């Protein structure tokens, strides 16, 4: 490694964050920009561990020690070549990935792990700054046409890889702009949309056709898609939210989290929020948390995004409740290294909450939404839960704690309890696809079990997951499509050909 003793000399240090009192008044990214010296110091902490478990922790198999070494040597071109050989969008993962690679870092056994996510972002930003990120045009076209349906990270990655293989790719999106979850799900304070647009401009120069405001199954029938394209990749995501069907669910003020978040992203982009991606008027009006008591039901990343957005709206109060018990502060013994640890996580949005003990609550069940005579939400009825391990099943079971039922004020309830499966109406049903037990598209090696021309990638195939998994799924589905169309796949060779001669031996 560049500095064999670096992990002994330097501490883990992430970029400084803008003060809370400043950042809650805008939607710009929270972290300050990297400096070359800071990136170099953090890369120096990557130790000569012998077996880099971070390779296995990363779904993309990023070659992490090698790009850390290149960053330490300030060889940014080599660092980007190595990173881009496995990761199409390091500028995304360097911002919004929970970094499972860091959880499996060998240094993390008894010290804070290497700041891999920060280093990825540094490499990507330096590569753009130096003009190293250029359109990569295939040397020749195969004459095969592929339709990719859904333009989130899985669809974007599949389209990019298939284009590199020489196929003619059309990327369909039912919303008005490309990006899927990156565009209308993740808040700008985590991922400014100029970062997405910068990458899309390169993909368009590479020859990928973008078609927005097109819902396959409605604007274009499924059989037309099969007729006009040699293969179809479904990357529609897991878009059916988990509902909370309890008393008062129909009160005004109870909404799914993604409706709330997508509206705000459109406001930031100065896009009218009067119509949704299907051209329909929002049935529930313009959603704002200003001067409201907000309760976010669900403790995951989407819930955290709702917290941060509500604070920026100027909510009167923000409370986040979670059904499951509070995780331990440190890695739990049931998830030892190098597994993804079960432990307490605090996001930048949580840092912006009021510091009272009631702003985040665990082991809470919502029993009813309570409203006034006009049908407006005014309160939640909640109860505390007691979780116990069932010795017969080995699973946790819950029961209500007597005497703990209470009502808490709530003008806006945001349901952030995750997603069930992809939307099956129209496209998926029209293709006569088979579903697994969870309602996802059933596939074998990314190829659907009912139609050999149809492939699936990302959340619509594996269920709700991480952005880094979506990129991996898109890449692997593209490989399967390439093999189906051509009898073999040259995508690995194409990736390796990107690398400089200095790295060609790997």
Short mmCIF file of C-alpha atoms in Angstrom, two decimals:
data_model
loop_
_atom_site.label_atom_id
_atom_site.label_comp_id
_atom_site.label_asym_id
_atom_site.label_seq_id
_atom_site.Cartn_x
_atom_site.Cartn_y
_atom_site.Cartn_z
CA UNK A 1 0.00 0.00 0.00
CA UNK A 2 0.99 3.64 -0.39
CA UNK A 3 1.61 4.06 3.34
CA UNK A 4 1.74 0.74 5.22
CA UNK A 5 1.53 2.45 8.62
CA UNK A 6 -1.23 4.88 7.63
CA UNK A 7 -3.93 3.11 9.64
CA UNK A 8 -1.79 3.59 12.77
CA UNK A 9 -1.05 7.25 12.12
CA UNK A 10 -4.35 8.69 10.90
CA UNK A 11 -7.87 8.67 12.32
CA UNK A 12 -11.04 8.27 10.30
CA UNK A 13 -12.25 11.75 9.44
CA UNK A 14 -15.22 12.57 7.22
CA UNK A 15 -15.84 15.93 5.51
CA UNK A 16 -17.21 18.71 7.66
CA UNK A 17 -20.96 19.27 7.54
CA UNK A 18 -22.59 22.64 7.18
CA UNK A 19 -24.08 23.89 10.48
CA UNK A 20 -27.63 22.71 11.16
CA UNK A 21 -28.93 26.26 11.58
CA UNK A 22 -27.68 27.02 8.05
CA UNK A 23 -28.55 23.89 6.10
CA UNK A 24 -32.17 23.51 7.27
CA UNK A 25 -32.97 26.65 5.28
CA UNK A 26 -31.96 25.22 1.90
CA UNK A 27 -31.79 21.97 -0.10
CA UNK A 28 -28.11 22.02 -1.02
CA UNK A 29 -25.86 19.10 -0.13
CA UNK A 30 -24.78 19.01 3.48
CA UNK A 31 -21.14 17.94 3.30
CA UNK A 32 -18.32 20.25 2.27
CA UNK A 33 -16.23 19.44 -0.81
CA UNK A 34 -13.21 17.18 -0.52
CA UNK A 35 -9.63 18.35 -0.62
CA UNK A 36 -6.90 16.30 -2.26
CA UNK A 37 -4.84 16.13 0.92
CA UNK A 38 -7.83 15.01 3.01
CA UNK A 39 -8.66 12.30 0.47
CA UNK A 40 -5.02 11.19 0.40
CA UNK A 41 -4.85 10.95 4.19
CA UNK A 42 -8.01 8.86 4.38
CA UNK A 43 -6.83 6.58 1.56
CA UNK A 44 -3.60 6.04 3.50
CA UNK A 45 -5.61 4.29 6.22
CA UNK A 46 -6.31 1.34 3.87
CA UNK A 47 -4.05 -1.32 5.36
CA UNK A 48 -2.29 -4.25 3.71
CA UNK A 49 -4.90 -6.63 5.09
CA UNK A 50 -4.07 -9.62 2.88
CA UNK A 51 -7.68 -10.57 2.17
CA UNK A 52 -9.77 -7.45 1.47
CA UNK A 53 -13.23 -8.39 2.73
CA UNK A 54 -14.50 -5.04 1.45
CA UNK A 55 -14.63 -6.69 -2.01
CA UNK A 56 -17.31 -9.06 -0.73
CA UNK A 57 -19.12 -6.38 1.26
CA UNK A 58 -19.62 -4.31 -1.90
CA UNK A 59 -22.33 -5.73 -4.20
CA UNK A 60 -20.39 -4.31 -7.17
CA UNK A 61 -17.12 -5.93 -6.15
CA UNK A 62 -15.30 -2.59 -6.25
CA UNK A 63 -11.51 -3.00 -6.23
CA UNK A 64 -11.15 -0.83 -3.17
CA UNK A 65 -7.54 -1.28 -1.98
CA UNK A 66 -6.23 -0.57 -5.47
CA UNK A 67 -8.10 2.71 -5.94
CA UNK A 68 -7.14 3.74 -2.40
CA UNK A 69 -3.51 3.16 -3.33
CA UNK A 70 -3.92 5.27 -6.48
CA UNK A 71 -5.52 8.10 -4.48
CA UNK A 72 -2.61 8.03 -2.03
CA UNK A 73 -0.25 8.37 -5.00
CA UNK A 74 -2.45 11.21 -6.32
CA UNK A 75 -2.91 9.25 -9.56
CA UNK A 76 -6.53 10.29 -10.07
CA UNK A 77 -6.76 8.95 -13.62
CA UNK A 78 -5.79 5.47 -12.47
CA UNK A 79 -8.06 5.69 -9.43
CA UNK A 80 -11.03 6.57 -11.64
CA UNK A 81 -10.21 3.84 -14.17
CA UNK A 82 -10.20 1.25 -11.41
CA UNK A 83 -13.42 2.53 -9.82
CA UNK A 84 -15.30 2.95 -13.11
CA UNK A 85 -14.40 -0.57 -14.21
CA UNK A 86 -16.90 -1.94 -11.66
CA UNK A 87 -19.14 1.02 -10.78
CA UNK A 88 -21.02 3.03 -13.41
CA UNK A 89 -22.03 5.80 -11.01
CA UNK A 90 -19.54 6.39 -8.17
CA UNK A 91 -20.80 9.96 -7.88
CA UNK A 92 -24.12 8.46 -6.70
CA UNK A 93 -22.82 5.71 -4.43
CA UNK A 94 -20.27 8.10 -2.94
CA UNK A 95 -23.19 10.17 -1.67
CA UNK A 96 -26.12 7.88 -0.87
CA UNK A 97 -24.79 4.36 -0.33
CA UNK A 98 -24.85 3.08 3.28
CA UNK A 99 -21.42 1.59 2.50
CA UNK A 100 -21.65 -2.14 3.27
CA UNK A 101 -18.02 -2.22 2.14
CA UNK A 102 -17.06 -0.22 5.23
CA UNK A 103 -18.92 -2.65 7.49
CA UNK A 104 -16.68 -5.46 6.19
CA UNK A 105 -13.43 -3.47 6.19
CA UNK A 106 -10.73 -5.48 7.99
CA UNK A 107 -9.56 -2.36 9.81
CA UNK A 108 -13.09 -2.10 11.20
CA UNK A 109 -12.55 -5.15 13.43
CA UNK A 110 -11.03 -2.98 16.15
CA UNK A 111 -10.81 0.53 14.66
CA UNK A 112 -13.08 2.85 12.66
CA UNK A 113 -13.11 1.52 9.08
CA UNK A 114 -11.60 3.21 6.05
CA UNK A 115 -13.81 6.04 4.74
CA UNK A 116 -14.46 4.23 1.47
CA UNK A 117 -17.66 6.06 0.53
CA UNK A 118 -15.99 9.45 0.94
CA UNK A 119 -13.01 8.32 -1.15
CA UNK A 120 -15.35 7.11 -3.93
CA UNK A 121 -17.02 10.50 -4.04
CA UNK A 122 -13.63 12.22 -4.07
CA UNK A 123 -12.45 10.12 -7.01
CA UNK A 124 -15.63 10.77 -8.98
CA UNK A 125 -15.60 14.52 -8.38
CA UNK A 126 -11.91 14.81 -9.20
CA UNK A 127 -12.45 12.81 -12.40
CA UNK A 128 -15.20 15.18 -13.54
CA UNK A 129 -13.07 18.18 -12.59
CA UNK A 130 -10.13 16.86 -14.65
CA UNK A 131 -12.27 15.96 -17.66
CA UNK A 132 -11.62 12.24 -17.24
CA UNK A 133 -15.31 11.28 -17.47
CA UNK A 134 -15.92 11.18 -21.20
CA UNK A 135 -18.51 9.52 -23.46
CA UNK A 136 -17.47 5.97 -24.33
CA UNK A 137 -18.85 5.11 -27.73
CA UNK A 138 -18.94 1.46 -28.83
CA UNK A 139 -16.64 0.71 -31.77
CA UNK A 140 -19.47 -0.94 -33.67
CA UNK A 141 -23.18 -1.62 -33.34
CA UNK A 142 -24.63 -5.12 -33.20
CA UNK A 143 -27.89 -4.28 -34.96
CA UNK A 144 -29.83 -5.42 -31.88
CA UNK A 145 -32.32 -3.09 -30.17
CA UNK A 146 -33.04 -3.26 -26.43
CA UNK A 147 -35.75 -1.46 -24.45
CA UNK A 148 -35.06 -0.67 -20.80
CA UNK A 149 -38.20 0.22 -18.85
CA UNK A 150 -37.54 2.34 -15.78
CA UNK A 151 -34.75 4.89 -15.44
CA UNK A 152 -33.64 4.48 -11.85
CA UNK A 153 -30.11 3.31 -11.03
CA UNK A 154 -30.81 -0.26 -12.20
CA UNK A 155 -32.25 0.90 -15.52
CA UNK A 156 -29.50 3.46 -16.05
CA UNK A 157 -26.78 0.88 -15.36
CA UNK A 158 -28.39 -1.71 -17.65
CA UNK A 159 -28.76 0.85 -20.43
CA UNK A 160 -25.16 2.00 -20.08
CA UNK A 161 -23.74 -1.53 -20.13
CA UNK A 162 -25.87 -2.64 -23.07
CA UNK A 163 -24.86 0.44 -25.02
CA UNK A 164 -21.20 -0.34 -24.35
CA UNK A 165 -21.80 -3.81 -25.77
CA UNK A 166 -22.92 -2.18 -29.02
CA UNK A 167 -26.66 -2.62 -28.77
CA UNK A 168 -29.05 0.22 -29.56
CA UNK A 169 -30.74 1.15 -26.29
CA UNK A 170 -33.91 3.09 -25.56
CA UNK A 171 -34.54 4.00 -21.92
CA UNK A 172 -38.25 4.52 -21.13
CA UNK A 173 -39.49 6.53 -18.12
CA UNK A 174 -43.09 7.32 -17.21
CA UNK A 175 -42.12 10.46 -15.26
CA UNK A 176 -41.20 13.70 -16.94
CA UNK A 177 -37.46 13.33 -16.29
CA UNK A 178 -34.93 10.49 -16.20
CA UNK A 179 -33.61 9.25 -12.86
CA UNK A 180 -36.32 7.30 -11.08
CA UNK A 181 -35.65 7.19 -7.34
CA UNK A 182 -32.54 9.34 -7.82
CA UNK A 183 -34.71 12.07 -9.34
CA UNK A 184 -37.93 12.03 -7.35
CA UNK A 185 -37.20 9.93 -4.28
CA UNK A 186 -33.92 11.07 -2.74
CA UNK A 187 -33.89 14.66 -1.42
CA UNK A 188 -31.56 17.22 -2.96
CA UNK A 189 -29.77 17.75 0.34
CA UNK A 190 -28.44 14.21 -0.10
CA UNK A 191 -28.09 14.20 -3.90
CA UNK A 192 -28.38 17.42 -5.87
CA UNK A 193 -29.99 16.72 -9.23
CA UNK A 194 -27.22 18.50 -11.15
CA UNK A 195 -25.15 15.42 -10.30
CA UNK A 196 -27.72 13.19 -12.04
CA UNK A 197 -28.05 15.53 -15.02
CA UNK A 198 -24.28 15.64 -15.46
CA UNK A 199 -24.17 11.86 -15.89
CA UNK A 200 -27.25 11.74 -18.10
CA UNK A 201 -25.64 14.20 -20.51
CA UNK A 202 -22.74 11.78 -20.98
CA UNK A 203 -25.06 8.80 -21.47
CA UNK A 204 -26.99 10.72 -24.11
CA UNK A 205 -23.74 11.52 -25.94
CA UNK A 206 -22.94 7.81 -25.87
CA UNK A 207 -26.03 7.16 -27.98
CA UNK A 208 -28.65 6.09 -25.43
CA UNK A 209 -32.13 7.38 -26.32
CA UNK A 210 -34.24 8.73 -23.46
CA UNK A 211 -38.03 8.68 -23.75
CA UNK A 212 -39.89 10.32 -20.88
CA UNK A 213 -43.62 10.67 -20.14
CA UNK A 214 -44.10 7.18 -21.60
CA UNK A 215 -45.87 4.56 -19.50
CA UNK A 216 -45.44 1.14 -21.07
CA UNK A 217 -48.76 -0.66 -20.94
CA UNK A 218 -50.61 2.61 -21.40
CA UNK A 219 -48.90 4.85 -23.99
CA UNK A 220 -47.14 1.87 -25.60
CA UNK A 221 -48.63 -1.60 -25.29
CA UNK A 222 -46.55 -4.49 -24.01
CA UNK A 223 -46.95 -6.48 -27.24
CA UNK A 224 -45.64 -3.48 -29.22
CA UNK A 225 -42.53 -3.44 -27.07
CA UNK A 226 -41.92 -7.14 -27.71
CA UNK A 227 -42.50 -6.62 -31.42
CA UNK A 228 -40.15 -3.65 -31.82
CA UNK A 229 -37.23 -4.74 -29.62
CA UNK A 230 -35.00 -7.80 -29.52
CA UNK A 231 -34.98 -7.78 -25.71
CA UNK A 232 -36.68 -5.91 -22.89
CA UNK A 233 -35.18 -5.12 -19.48
CA UNK A 234 -37.65 -4.31 -16.70
CA UNK A 235 -36.23 -1.97 -14.08
CA UNK A 236 -39.47 -0.53 -12.79
CA UNK A 237 -38.54 -0.61 -9.12
CA UNK A 238 -40.59 -1.66 -6.11
CA UNK A 239 -43.25 1.03 -6.16
CA UNK A 240 -46.25 -0.33 -4.23
CA UNK A 241 -45.91 1.16 -0.72
CA UNK A 242 -46.77 -0.75 2.43
CA UNK A 243 -50.02 0.75 3.72
CA UNK A 244 -51.31 1.08 7.26
CA UNK A 245 -54.95 0.05 7.03
CA UNK A 246 -56.27 1.15 10.38
CA UNK A 247 -59.08 3.39 11.62
CA UNK A 248 -58.92 6.89 10.15
CA UNK A 249 -56.69 5.96 7.21
CA UNK A 250 -58.80 8.12 4.86
CA UNK A 251 -58.45 11.31 6.89
CA UNK A 252 -56.95 14.35 5.18
CA UNK A 253 -53.33 14.51 6.25
CA UNK A 254 -52.32 10.84 5.95
CA UNK A 255 -49.97 10.32 3.00
CA UNK A 256 -47.35 7.98 1.64
CA UNK A 257 -43.81 9.26 2.11
CA UNK A 258 -42.85 9.12 -1.55
CA UNK A 259 -45.65 11.47 -2.58
CA UNK A 260 -44.39 13.98 -0.04
CA UNK A 261 -40.73 13.62 -1.10
CA UNK A 262 -41.32 13.70 -4.86
CA UNK A 263 -43.36 16.88 -4.59
CA UNK A 264 -40.52 18.63 -2.77
CA UNK A 265 -37.95 17.51 -5.35
CA UNK A 266 -40.15 19.05 -8.02
CA UNK A 267 -40.34 22.29 -6.07
CA UNK A 268 -36.55 22.44 -5.84
CA UNK A 269 -36.32 21.80 -9.59
CA UNK A 270 -39.00 24.44 -10.16
CA UNK A 271 -41.28 21.88 -11.78
CA UNK A 272 -45.01 22.30 -11.27
CA UNK A 273 -46.34 19.94 -8.61
CA UNK A 274 -49.89 20.24 -9.85
CA UNK A 275 -49.61 17.00 -11.82
CA UNK A 276 -47.93 13.72 -11.02
CA UNK A 277 -45.90 11.49 -13.35
CA UNK A 278 -49.08 10.04 -14.89
CA UNK A 279 -50.52 13.47 -15.72
CA UNK A 280 -53.16 13.27 -13.00
CA UNK A 281 -53.95 16.04 -10.56
CA UNK A 282 -52.63 15.26 -7.08
CA UNK A 283 -55.68 13.97 -5.29
CA UNK A 284 -54.40 15.14 -1.92
CA UNK A 285 -53.21 18.60 -2.93
CA UNK A 286 -49.90 20.30 -2.34
CA UNK A 287 -48.19 18.61 0.61
CA UNK A 288 -46.26 20.84 3.01
CA UNK A 289 -45.21 20.31 6.62
CA UNK A 290 -45.06 24.02 7.46
CA UNK A 291 -46.41 24.78 10.97
CA UNK A 292 -47.68 21.22 11.35
CA UNK A 293 -47.11 18.47 13.88
CA UNK A 294 -45.52 15.80 11.66
CA UNK A 295 -45.26 12.12 12.55
CA UNK A 296 -43.16 9.88 10.32
CA UNK A 297 -44.18 6.23 10.63
CA UNK A 298 -41.15 4.11 9.75
CA UNK A 299 -37.53 4.27 10.87
CA UNK A 300 -35.61 3.63 7.64
CA UNK A 301 -33.90 5.90 5.13
CA UNK A 302 -37.16 7.07 3.56
CA UNK A 303 -38.46 8.05 6.98
CA UNK A 304 -35.23 9.91 7.66
CA UNK A 305 -35.64 11.80 4.37
CA UNK A 306 -39.14 12.83 5.46
CA UNK A 307 -37.71 14.13 8.73
CA UNK A 308 -35.11 16.27 6.95
CA UNK A 309 -37.66 17.61 4.46
CA UNK A 310 -40.19 18.43 7.20
CA UNK A 311 -37.57 20.36 9.13
CA UNK A 312 -36.80 22.40 6.02
CA UNK A 313 -40.49 23.13 5.58
CA UNK A 314 -40.59 24.61 9.08
CA UNK A 315 -42.69 21.98 10.81
CA UNK A 316 -43.98 22.78 14.28
CA UNK A 317 -42.68 19.40 15.50
CA UNK A 318 -41.30 16.24 13.90
CA UNK A 319 -41.56 12.80 15.48
CA UNK A 320 -40.38 9.53 13.96
CA UNK A 321 -41.81 6.28 15.30
CA UNK A 322 -40.71 2.73 14.58
CA UNK A 323 -42.48 -0.57 15.25
CA UNK A 324 -39.28 -2.50 15.99
CA UNK A 325 -37.20 -2.12 19.17
CA UNK A 326 -34.34 0.36 19.40
CA UNK A 327 -31.11 -1.10 17.95
CA UNK A 328 -27.98 -1.32 20.10
CA UNK A 329 -25.53 1.59 20.01
CA UNK A 330 -22.67 -0.65 18.85
CA UNK A 331 -22.42 -3.70 16.58
CA UNK A 332 -24.65 -6.46 17.96
CA UNK A 333 -23.16 -9.87 18.69
CA UNK A 334 -25.68 -11.46 16.33
CA UNK A 335 -24.12 -9.58 13.37
CA UNK A 336 -20.35 -9.97 13.86
CA UNK A 337 -17.78 -8.63 11.42
CA UNK A 338 -17.79 -8.81 8.39
CA UNK A 339 -21.62 -8.91 8.33
CA UNK A 340 -23.76 -5.80 8.00
CA UNK A 341 -24.12 -4.77 11.65
CA UNK A 342 -27.37 -4.42 13.54
CA UNK A 343 -26.80 -1.14 15.35
CA UNK A 344 -28.17 2.35 15.93
CA UNK A 345 -27.72 4.73 12.99
CA UNK A 346 -28.16 8.49 13.07
CA UNK A 347 -28.56 10.33 9.77
CA UNK A 348 -27.91 14.00 9.06
CA UNK A 349 -31.69 14.51 9.20
CA UNK A 350 -31.80 13.04 12.70
CA UNK A 351 -29.08 15.49 13.72
CA UNK A 352 -31.48 18.28 12.73
CA UNK A 353 -34.31 17.08 15.00
CA UNK A 354 -35.14 18.56 18.37
CA UNK A 355 -32.94 16.95 21.00
CA UNK A 356 -35.83 15.93 23.28
CA UNK A 357 -36.16 12.24 24.04
CA UNK A 358 -39.49 11.88 22.22
CA UNK A 359 -38.41 12.91 18.69
CA UNK A 360 -37.40 9.30 17.83
CA UNK A 361 -39.38 6.49 19.38
CA UNK A 362 -39.07 2.73 19.03
CA UNK A 363 -41.39 -0.18 19.86
CA UNK A 364 -44.42 1.94 18.98
CA UNK A 365 -47.54 0.69 17.23
CA UNK A 366 -50.00 3.08 15.58
CA UNK A 367 -53.54 2.01 16.44
CA UNK A 368 -55.65 4.75 14.81
CA UNK A 369 -55.62 8.07 13.01
CA UNK A 370 -57.89 10.57 14.78
CA UNK A 371 -59.55 13.51 13.05
CA UNK A 372 -61.90 16.43 13.53
CA UNK A 373 -65.45 16.84 12.25
CA UNK A 374 -64.17 18.17 8.91
CA UNK A 375 -62.19 15.00 8.28
CA UNK A 376 -58.76 16.49 8.99
CA UNK A 377 -56.09 14.50 10.84
CA UNK A 378 -55.46 15.86 14.32
CA UNK A 379 -53.80 13.08 16.34
CA UNK A 380 -52.46 9.53 16.39
CA UNK A 381 -53.42 6.86 18.87
CA UNK A 382 -50.28 4.91 19.70
CA UNK A 383 -49.23 2.23 22.16
CA UNK A 384 -45.87 0.96 23.40
CA UNK A 385 -44.80 -2.58 22.56
CA UNK A 386 -42.84 -5.21 24.42
CA UNK A 387 -40.70 -7.46 22.21
CA UNK A 388 -39.69 -10.91 23.42
CA UNK A 389 -37.81 -13.75 21.78
CA UNK A 390 -40.02 -16.76 21.13
CA UNK A 391 -37.94 -19.81 22.16
CA UNK A 392 -39.94 -22.11 19.88
CA UNK A 393 -39.52 -20.10 16.67
CA UNK A 394 -36.37 -18.15 17.51
CA UNK A 395 -38.13 -14.98 16.40
CA UNK A 396 -39.17 -11.82 18.17
CA UNK A 397 -42.83 -11.45 18.99
CA UNK A 398 -44.59 -8.34 20.24
CA UNK A 399 -47.38 -7.51 22.62
CA UNK A 400 -48.86 -4.22 23.74
CA UNK A 401 -47.75 -2.82 27.09
CA UNK A 402 -50.87 -2.29 29.21
CA UNK A 403 -51.58 1.28 30.21
CA UNK A 404 -49.29 2.87 27.61
CA UNK A 405 -51.89 3.85 25.03
CA UNK A 406 -51.86 7.60 24.33
CA UNK A 407 -52.74 10.24 21.77
CA UNK A 408 -50.12 12.50 20.25
CA UNK A 409 -50.82 15.61 18.12
CA UNK A 410 -50.43 15.05 14.39
CA UNK A 411 -51.53 17.18 11.42
CA UNK A 412 -49.44 15.29 8.85
CA UNK A 413 -48.69 11.55 9.02
CA UNK A 414 -46.17 10.19 6.52
CA UNK A 415 -46.16 6.45 5.90
CA UNK A 416 -42.57 5.33 5.37
CA UNK A 417 -42.87 1.62 6.10
CA UNK A 418 -41.20 0.40 2.91
CA UNK A 419 -42.46 -1.09 -0.35
CA UNK A 420 -44.08 -4.42 -1.13
CA UNK A 421 -43.37 -5.17 -4.80
CA UNK A 422 -43.50 -3.61 -8.28
CA UNK A 423 -46.71 -2.33 -9.78
CA UNK A 424 -48.15 -5.35 -11.57
CA UNK A 425 -51.05 -3.70 -13.37
CA UNK A 426 -50.71 -3.09 -17.09
CA UNK A 427 -47.12 -3.79 -18.12
CA UNK A 428 -46.14 -6.76 -15.94
CA UNK A 429 -49.53 -8.46 -16.15
CA UNK A 430 -49.77 -7.70 -19.88
CA UNK A 431 -46.44 -9.48 -20.36
CA UNK A 432 -47.97 -12.47 -18.51
CA UNK A 433 -45.02 -12.61 -16.12
CA UNK A 434 -44.68 -14.97 -13.20
CA UNK A 435 -44.21 -13.55 -9.69
CA UNK A 436 -42.39 -14.93 -6.67
CA UNK A 437 -43.93 -15.30 -3.22
CA UNK A 438 -43.33 -11.61 -2.47
CA UNK A 439 -44.88 -10.34 -5.70
CA UNK A 440 -41.61 -9.56 -7.49
CA UNK A 441 -40.85 -10.58 -11.08
CA UNK A 442 -39.69 -14.18 -11.05
CA UNK A 443 -36.52 -14.68 -13.06
CA UNK A 444 -33.66 -17.11 -13.52
CA UNK A 445 -30.33 -15.35 -13.99
CA UNK A 446 -32.29 -12.15 -14.62
CA UNK A 447 -34.32 -13.74 -17.43
CA UNK A 448 -38.04 -13.97 -16.75
CA UNK A 449 -39.41 -17.47 -16.40
CA UNK A 450 -42.28 -16.93 -18.88
CA UNK A 451 -40.72 -14.98 -21.77
CA UNK A 452 -37.11 -15.36 -22.86
CA UNK A 453 -37.02 -11.85 -24.34
CA UNK A 454 -37.92 -10.22 -21.03
CA UNK A 455 -35.34 -9.62 -18.28
CA UNK A 456 -35.69 -8.00 -14.85
CA UNK A 457 -33.25 -6.06 -12.69
CA UNK A 458 -33.23 -4.12 -9.47
CA UNK A 459 -36.01 -3.79 -6.92
CA UNK A 460 -38.68 -5.24 -9.23
CA UNK A 461 -36.72 -8.51 -9.19
CA UNK A 462 -35.01 -8.70 -5.78
CA UNK A 463 -37.32 -6.46 -3.75
CA UNK A 464 -36.63 -3.13 -2.06
CA UNK A 465 -32.90 -2.71 -1.63
CA UNK A 466 -29.92 -0.34 -1.90
CA UNK A 467 -28.84 1.89 -4.78
CA UNK A 468 -25.57 -0.03 -4.99
CA UNK A 469 -27.51 -3.28 -5.40
CA UNK A 470 -29.62 -1.66 -8.13
CA UNK A 471 -26.49 -0.74 -10.10
CA UNK A 472 -25.14 -4.27 -9.65
CA UNK A 473 -28.45 -5.76 -10.79
CA UNK A 474 -28.50 -3.54 -13.88
CA UNK A 475 -24.98 -4.58 -14.82
CA UNK A 476 -25.66 -8.28 -14.36
CA UNK A 477 -28.96 -8.13 -16.25
CA UNK A 478 -27.15 -6.41 -19.13
CA UNK A 479 -24.64 -9.26 -19.19
CA UNK A 480 -27.48 -11.79 -19.36
CA UNK A 481 -29.16 -9.87 -22.19
CA UNK A 482 -25.88 -9.65 -24.10
CA UNK A 483 -25.39 -13.41 -23.82
CA UNK A 484 -28.98 -14.00 -24.95
CA UNK A 485 -28.61 -11.78 -28.01
CA UNK A 486 -25.07 -12.66 -29.03
CA UNK A 487 -24.40 -16.07 -27.52
CA UNK A 488 -21.69 -14.58 -25.31
CA UNK A 489 -20.94 -11.42 -23.36
CA UNK A 490 -17.89 -9.25 -23.89
CA UNK A 491 -18.81 -6.76 -21.19
CA UNK A 492 -16.04 -7.89 -18.84
CA UNK A 493 -13.43 -7.47 -21.56
CA UNK A 494 -14.87 -4.05 -22.40
CA UNK A 495 -14.62 -3.01 -18.74
CA UNK A 496 -11.02 -4.14 -18.50
CA UNK A 497 -10.14 -2.35 -21.75
CA UNK A 498 -11.01 0.92 -20.00
CA UNK A 499 -8.08 0.49 -17.65
CA UNK A 500 -4.70 2.09 -18.18
CA UNK A 501 -1.74 -0.13 -19.13
CA UNK A 502 -0.46 0.37 -15.59
CA UNK A 503 -3.45 -1.59 -14.30
CA UNK A 504 -3.80 -4.07 -17.15
CA UNK A 505 -2.22 -6.96 -15.21
CA UNK A 506 -5.14 -7.11 -12.73
#
